[in-house]
Amino acid sequence: MTYRLPDRPLRSLMGLPAPASRLAVSVALHMAAGGVMTVGAASMLAGHGGLPAAYVGYVAICYAVVAFLMSLHLGGHAPHAHFGTANRITLARGMIASLLGGAVPVVTALDSQALWAASAAALLALVLDGVDGWIARRTRMASAYGQHLDINFDTVMMGILALLAWQGGKAGAWVLAIGLARYVFVAAGWFWPWLNSELPFSQRRRIVCVVQIAVLLVCLTPLMVPPVSSLAAAAALGLLLFSFAVDTLWLLKAGTGKRTS
């Protein structure tokens, strides 16, 4: 006599959690640990360099945004069931972004040492941006989830640095376009679906992203003052808009080609 096992995965029969469930738990644990460390760091920084007690609350709000972004596109991490070292490095960038974001409402009260420290933190995040992708490929943990997380955190960092430049008097409100450009591009895809098509890999995009963050973090230092800081930010914005224009034209031609073929 032969016995036939029920049509359920062996993992389920053994009482083991599915990879998707284990991944969700892993991400949740990293979210919690990252939140504790970020808020803890903010608590230690509050009261120094011009940071008020309210800074802790501002940082917590920023980290809530980071945690929300971490919860998106989880399905794209398959078949991996764990967060992975590369994503931990990306999370560290999100934690740094939260600490910088908490300083936006009080940037004008920061002393020169605090501004230098903020610039150094942004530089560390920029360096880590070049490490997480390499680690992901090295450990064979590259995934669509990690790619989305990387892009989202890059966009958040640019937006926060743009806000710091504006609130710190280094550039006008127009500098916020650096942080908003990607969101405008995504929103435009709701009206023109051809903008949602996948773009080929481009080193240009990576370089332009690095330039935006590098210019804005330099503008944050006490050495950069208007009009020099404004000119530097304007040049970075011009480069970013040029990059988006190139991608838009490529998508337009690709979409036209599909319709005529």
Coordinates of C-alpha atoms in Angstrom, one line a residue:
M1 CA 0.0 0.0 0.0
T2 CA 1.3 3.5 -0.8
Y3 CA 0.5 6.6 1.1
R4 CA 0.0 10.0 -0.4
L5 CA 0.9 13.1 1.5
P6 CA -1.7 15.9 1.5
D7 CA -1.3 18.6 -1.1
R8 CA 0.5 21.0 1.3
P9 CA 4.1 22.1 1.3
L10 CA 6.4 20.0 3.5
R11 CA 7.4 23.1 5.4
S12 CA 3.7 23.6 6.4
L13 CA 3.4 19.9 7.5
M14 CA 6.5 20.3 9.7
G15 CA 5.0 23.4 11.4
L16 CA 7.7 25.7 9.9
P17 CA 6.8 29.2 8.9
A18 CA 6.7 30.0 5.2
P19 CA 9.6 32.1 3.7
A20 CA 7.3 35.1 3.3
S21 CA 6.2 34.9 6.9
R22 CA 9.8 34.6 8.1
L23 CA 10.8 37.6 6.0
A24 CA 8.0 39.7 7.4
V25 CA 9.1 38.8 10.9
S26 CA 12.7 39.5 10.0
V27 CA 11.8 42.9 8.6
A28 CA 9.6 43.7 11.6
L29 CA 12.5 42.9 14.0
H30 CA 14.9 45.1 12.1
M31 CA 12.3 47.9 12.1
A32 CA 12.0 47.7 15.8
A33 CA 15.7 47.4 16.5
G34 CA 16.4 50.3 14.1
G35 CA 13.8 52.4 15.8
V36 CA 15.2 51.8 19.3
M37 CA 18.7 52.6 18.2
T38 CA 17.6 55.7 16.3
V39 CA 15.5 57.2 19.0
G40 CA 18.2 56.3 21.5
A41 CA 20.8 58.1 19.5
A42 CA 18.4 61.1 19.2
S43 CA 18.0 61.1 23.0
M44 CA 21.7 61.3 23.5
L45 CA 22.1 64.1 21.0
A46 CA 19.2 66.2 22.3
G47 CA 20.5 69.1 24.4
H48 CA 23.8 69.3 22.5
G49 CA 24.8 71.6 19.6
G50 CA 21.5 73.5 19.7
L51 CA 19.2 70.4 19.5
P52 CA 16.2 70.8 21.8
A53 CA 14.3 68.0 23.6
A54 CA 11.7 68.1 20.9
Y55 CA 14.4 66.8 18.5
V56 CA 13.7 63.2 19.7
G57 CA 10.0 63.5 18.6
Y58 CA 11.0 64.9 15.2
V59 CA 13.4 62.0 14.7
A60 CA 10.7 59.4 15.7
I61 CA 8.4 60.9 13.1
C62 CA 11.1 60.6 10.4
Y63 CA 11.9 57.0 11.4
A64 CA 8.2 56.2 11.0
V65 CA 8.5 57.1 7.4
V66 CA 11.6 55.0 7.0
A67 CA 9.8 52.0 8.6
F68 CA 6.8 52.5 6.3
L69 CA 9.2 52.4 3.3
M70 CA 10.8 49.2 4.6
S71 CA 7.4 47.5 4.6
L72 CA 6.8 48.1 0.9
H73 CA 7.6 45.7 -1.9
L74 CA 8.4 42.8 0.5
G75 CA 7.3 40.3 -2.2
G76 CA 10.2 41.4 -4.3
H77 CA 12.7 40.0 -1.8
A78 CA 11.8 36.4 -2.8
P79 CA 13.2 33.8 -2.5
H80 CA 15.2 35.2 0.4
A81 CA 13.6 34.7 3.8
H82 CA 15.9 37.0 5.8
F83 CA 16.6 40.7 5.7
G84 CA 20.2 40.3 4.8
T85 CA 23.4 42.3 5.5
A86 CA 23.0 44.6 2.5
N87 CA 19.5 45.7 3.6
R88 CA 20.9 46.2 7.1
I89 CA 23.4 48.7 5.6
T90 CA 20.5 50.3 3.7
L91 CA 18.6 50.5 7.0
A92 CA 21.6 52.3 8.6
R93 CA 21.3 54.9 5.9
G94 CA 17.6 55.3 6.8
M95 CA 18.5 55.7 10.4
I96 CA 21.0 58.4 9.5
A97 CA 18.4 60.1 7.4
S98 CA 16.0 60.1 10.3
L99 CA 18.5 61.7 12.6
L100 CA 19.1 64.4 9.9
G101 CA 15.4 64.8 9.3
G102 CA 14.8 65.5 12.9
A103 CA 17.1 68.5 12.7
V104 CA 15.0 70.2 9.9
P105 CA 12.7 72.2 12.2
V106 CA 15.6 73.4 14.4
V107 CA 18.5 73.8 11.8
T108 CA 18.8 77.5 12.3
A109 CA 19.5 76.9 16.0
L110 CA 22.4 74.5 15.4
D111 CA 25.9 75.6 16.1
S112 CA 28.8 75.1 13.7
Q113 CA 29.9 71.8 15.3
A114 CA 26.5 70.4 14.9
L115 CA 26.4 71.4 11.2
W116 CA 29.7 69.7 10.6
A117 CA 28.5 66.6 12.4
A118 CA 25.4 66.6 10.3
S119 CA 27.5 66.9 7.1
A120 CA 29.7 64.1 8.3
A121 CA 26.7 61.9 8.9
A122 CA 25.3 62.6 5.4
L123 CA 28.8 61.7 4.0
L124 CA 28.7 58.4 5.9
A125 CA 25.3 57.7 4.4
L126 CA 26.6 58.5 0.9
V127 CA 29.5 56.1 1.4
L128 CA 27.2 53.3 2.6
D129 CA 25.1 53.9 -0.5
G130 CA 28.0 52.5 -2.5
V131 CA 28.5 49.5 -0.1
D132 CA 25.0 48.0 0.2
G133 CA 24.7 47.1 -3.5
W134 CA 28.1 45.6 -3.6
I135 CA 27.4 43.5 -0.5
A136 CA 24.0 42.4 -2.0
R137 CA 25.8 41.1 -5.1
R138 CA 28.6 39.6 -3.2
T139 CA 26.3 37.6 -0.9
R140 CA 23.9 36.8 -3.7
M141 CA 21.1 38.6 -1.9
A142 CA 20.3 41.2 -4.6
S143 CA 16.5 41.6 -5.0
A144 CA 13.9 44.0 -6.3
Y145 CA 13.0 44.8 -2.7
G146 CA 16.5 45.9 -1.9
Q147 CA 16.6 48.0 -5.1
H148 CA 13.3 49.7 -4.2
L149 CA 14.5 50.3 -0.6
D150 CA 17.8 51.8 -1.9
I151 CA 16.0 54.1 -4.3
N152 CA 13.4 55.2 -1.7
F153 CA 16.1 56.0 0.9
D154 CA 18.1 57.9 -1.6
T155 CA 15.1 60.0 -2.4
V156 CA 14.3 60.6 1.3
M157 CA 17.9 61.6 1.9
M158 CA 17.9 64.1 -0.9
G159 CA 14.6 65.5 0.3
I160 CA 15.9 65.9 3.9
L161 CA 19.1 67.6 2.7
A162 CA 17.1 69.9 0.4
L163 CA 14.9 70.9 3.4
L164 CA 18.0 71.5 5.5
A165 CA 19.4 73.7 2.8
W166 CA 16.2 75.7 2.5
Q167 CA 15.5 76.0 6.2
G168 CA 19.2 76.8 6.9
G169 CA 19.1 79.7 4.4
K170 CA 21.5 78.1 2.0
A171 CA 19.1 78.2 -1.0
G172 CA 15.6 79.2 -1.8
A173 CA 12.5 77.1 -1.7
W174 CA 13.2 76.0 -5.2
V175 CA 15.9 73.6 -3.9
L176 CA 13.0 71.3 -2.7
A177 CA 12.6 70.3 -6.3
I178 CA 15.7 68.1 -5.8
G179 CA 13.8 66.0 -3.3
L180 CA 10.4 66.2 -5.1
A181 CA 11.6 65.4 -8.7
R182 CA 11.2 61.6 -8.4
Y183 CA 7.8 61.9 -6.8
V184 CA 6.6 64.2 -9.5
F185 CA 7.9 61.7 -12.1
V186 CA 6.1 58.8 -10.4
A187 CA 2.9 60.9 -10.1
A188 CA 3.1 61.7 -13.8
G189 CA 3.0 58.0 -14.5
W190 CA -0.6 57.9 -13.3
F191 CA -1.6 60.2 -16.2
W192 CA 0.9 58.9 -18.8
P193 CA 1.3 55.1 -18.2
W194 CA 4.2 54.9 -20.6
L195 CA 6.3 56.6 -18.0
N196 CA 5.9 53.5 -15.8
S197 CA 7.9 51.3 -18.2
E198 CA 11.1 49.8 -17.0
L199 CA 14.2 51.8 -17.7
P200 CA 17.5 50.1 -18.6
F201 CA 20.4 50.3 -16.1
S202 CA 22.2 53.6 -16.3
Q203 CA 25.4 54.6 -14.5
R204 CA 24.4 58.2 -15.2
R205 CA 21.5 57.9 -12.8
R206 CA 23.7 56.6 -10.0
I207 CA 26.3 59.4 -10.6
V208 CA 23.6 62.1 -10.7
C209 CA 22.1 60.8 -7.4
V210 CA 25.5 60.9 -5.7
V211 CA 26.1 64.4 -7.0
Q212 CA 22.8 65.6 -5.6
I213 CA 23.6 64.3 -2.1
A214 CA 27.2 65.4 -2.2
V215 CA 26.4 69.0 -3.2
L216 CA 23.6 69.3 -0.6
L217 CA 25.8 67.9 2.2
V218 CA 28.5 70.4 1.3
C219 CA 26.0 73.2 1.3
L220 CA 25.1 72.1 4.9
T221 CA 28.6 72.9 6.1
P222 CA 29.3 76.4 7.7
L223 CA 31.8 77.1 4.9
M224 CA 29.1 77.3 2.2
V225 CA 27.0 80.5 2.3
P226 CA 24.9 82.3 -0.3
P227 CA 25.2 83.0 -3.1
V228 CA 27.8 80.2 -3.6
S229 CA 25.6 77.6 -1.9
S230 CA 22.6 78.7 -4.0
L231 CA 24.6 78.4 -7.2
A232 CA 25.9 74.9 -6.2
A233 CA 22.4 73.7 -5.5
A234 CA 21.1 75.2 -8.7
A235 CA 23.7 73.4 -10.7
A236 CA 22.9 70.1 -9.0
L237 CA 19.2 70.7 -9.7
G238 CA 19.9 71.4 -13.3
L239 CA 21.9 68.1 -13.6
L240 CA 19.0 66.2 -12.0
L241 CA 16.4 67.7 -14.4
F242 CA 18.6 66.9 -17.3
S243 CA 18.8 63.3 -16.2
F244 CA 15.0 63.0 -15.8
A245 CA 14.6 64.6 -19.3
V246 CA 16.9 62.0 -20.8
D247 CA 14.9 59.2 -19.2
T248 CA 11.6 60.7 -20.2
L249 CA 12.7 61.0 -23.9
W250 CA 13.9 57.4 -23.8
L251 CA 10.5 56.2 -22.4
L252 CA 8.6 58.3 -25.0
K253 CA 10.5 56.8 -27.9
A254 CA 10.2 53.3 -26.5
G255 CA 6.4 53.8 -26.0
T256 CA 6.0 55.2 -29.5
G257 CA 8.0 52.3 -31.0
K258 CA 5.7 49.8 -29.3
R259 CA 2.5 51.5 -30.6
T260 CA 3.8 51.7 -34.2
S261 CA 5.1 48.1 -34.3

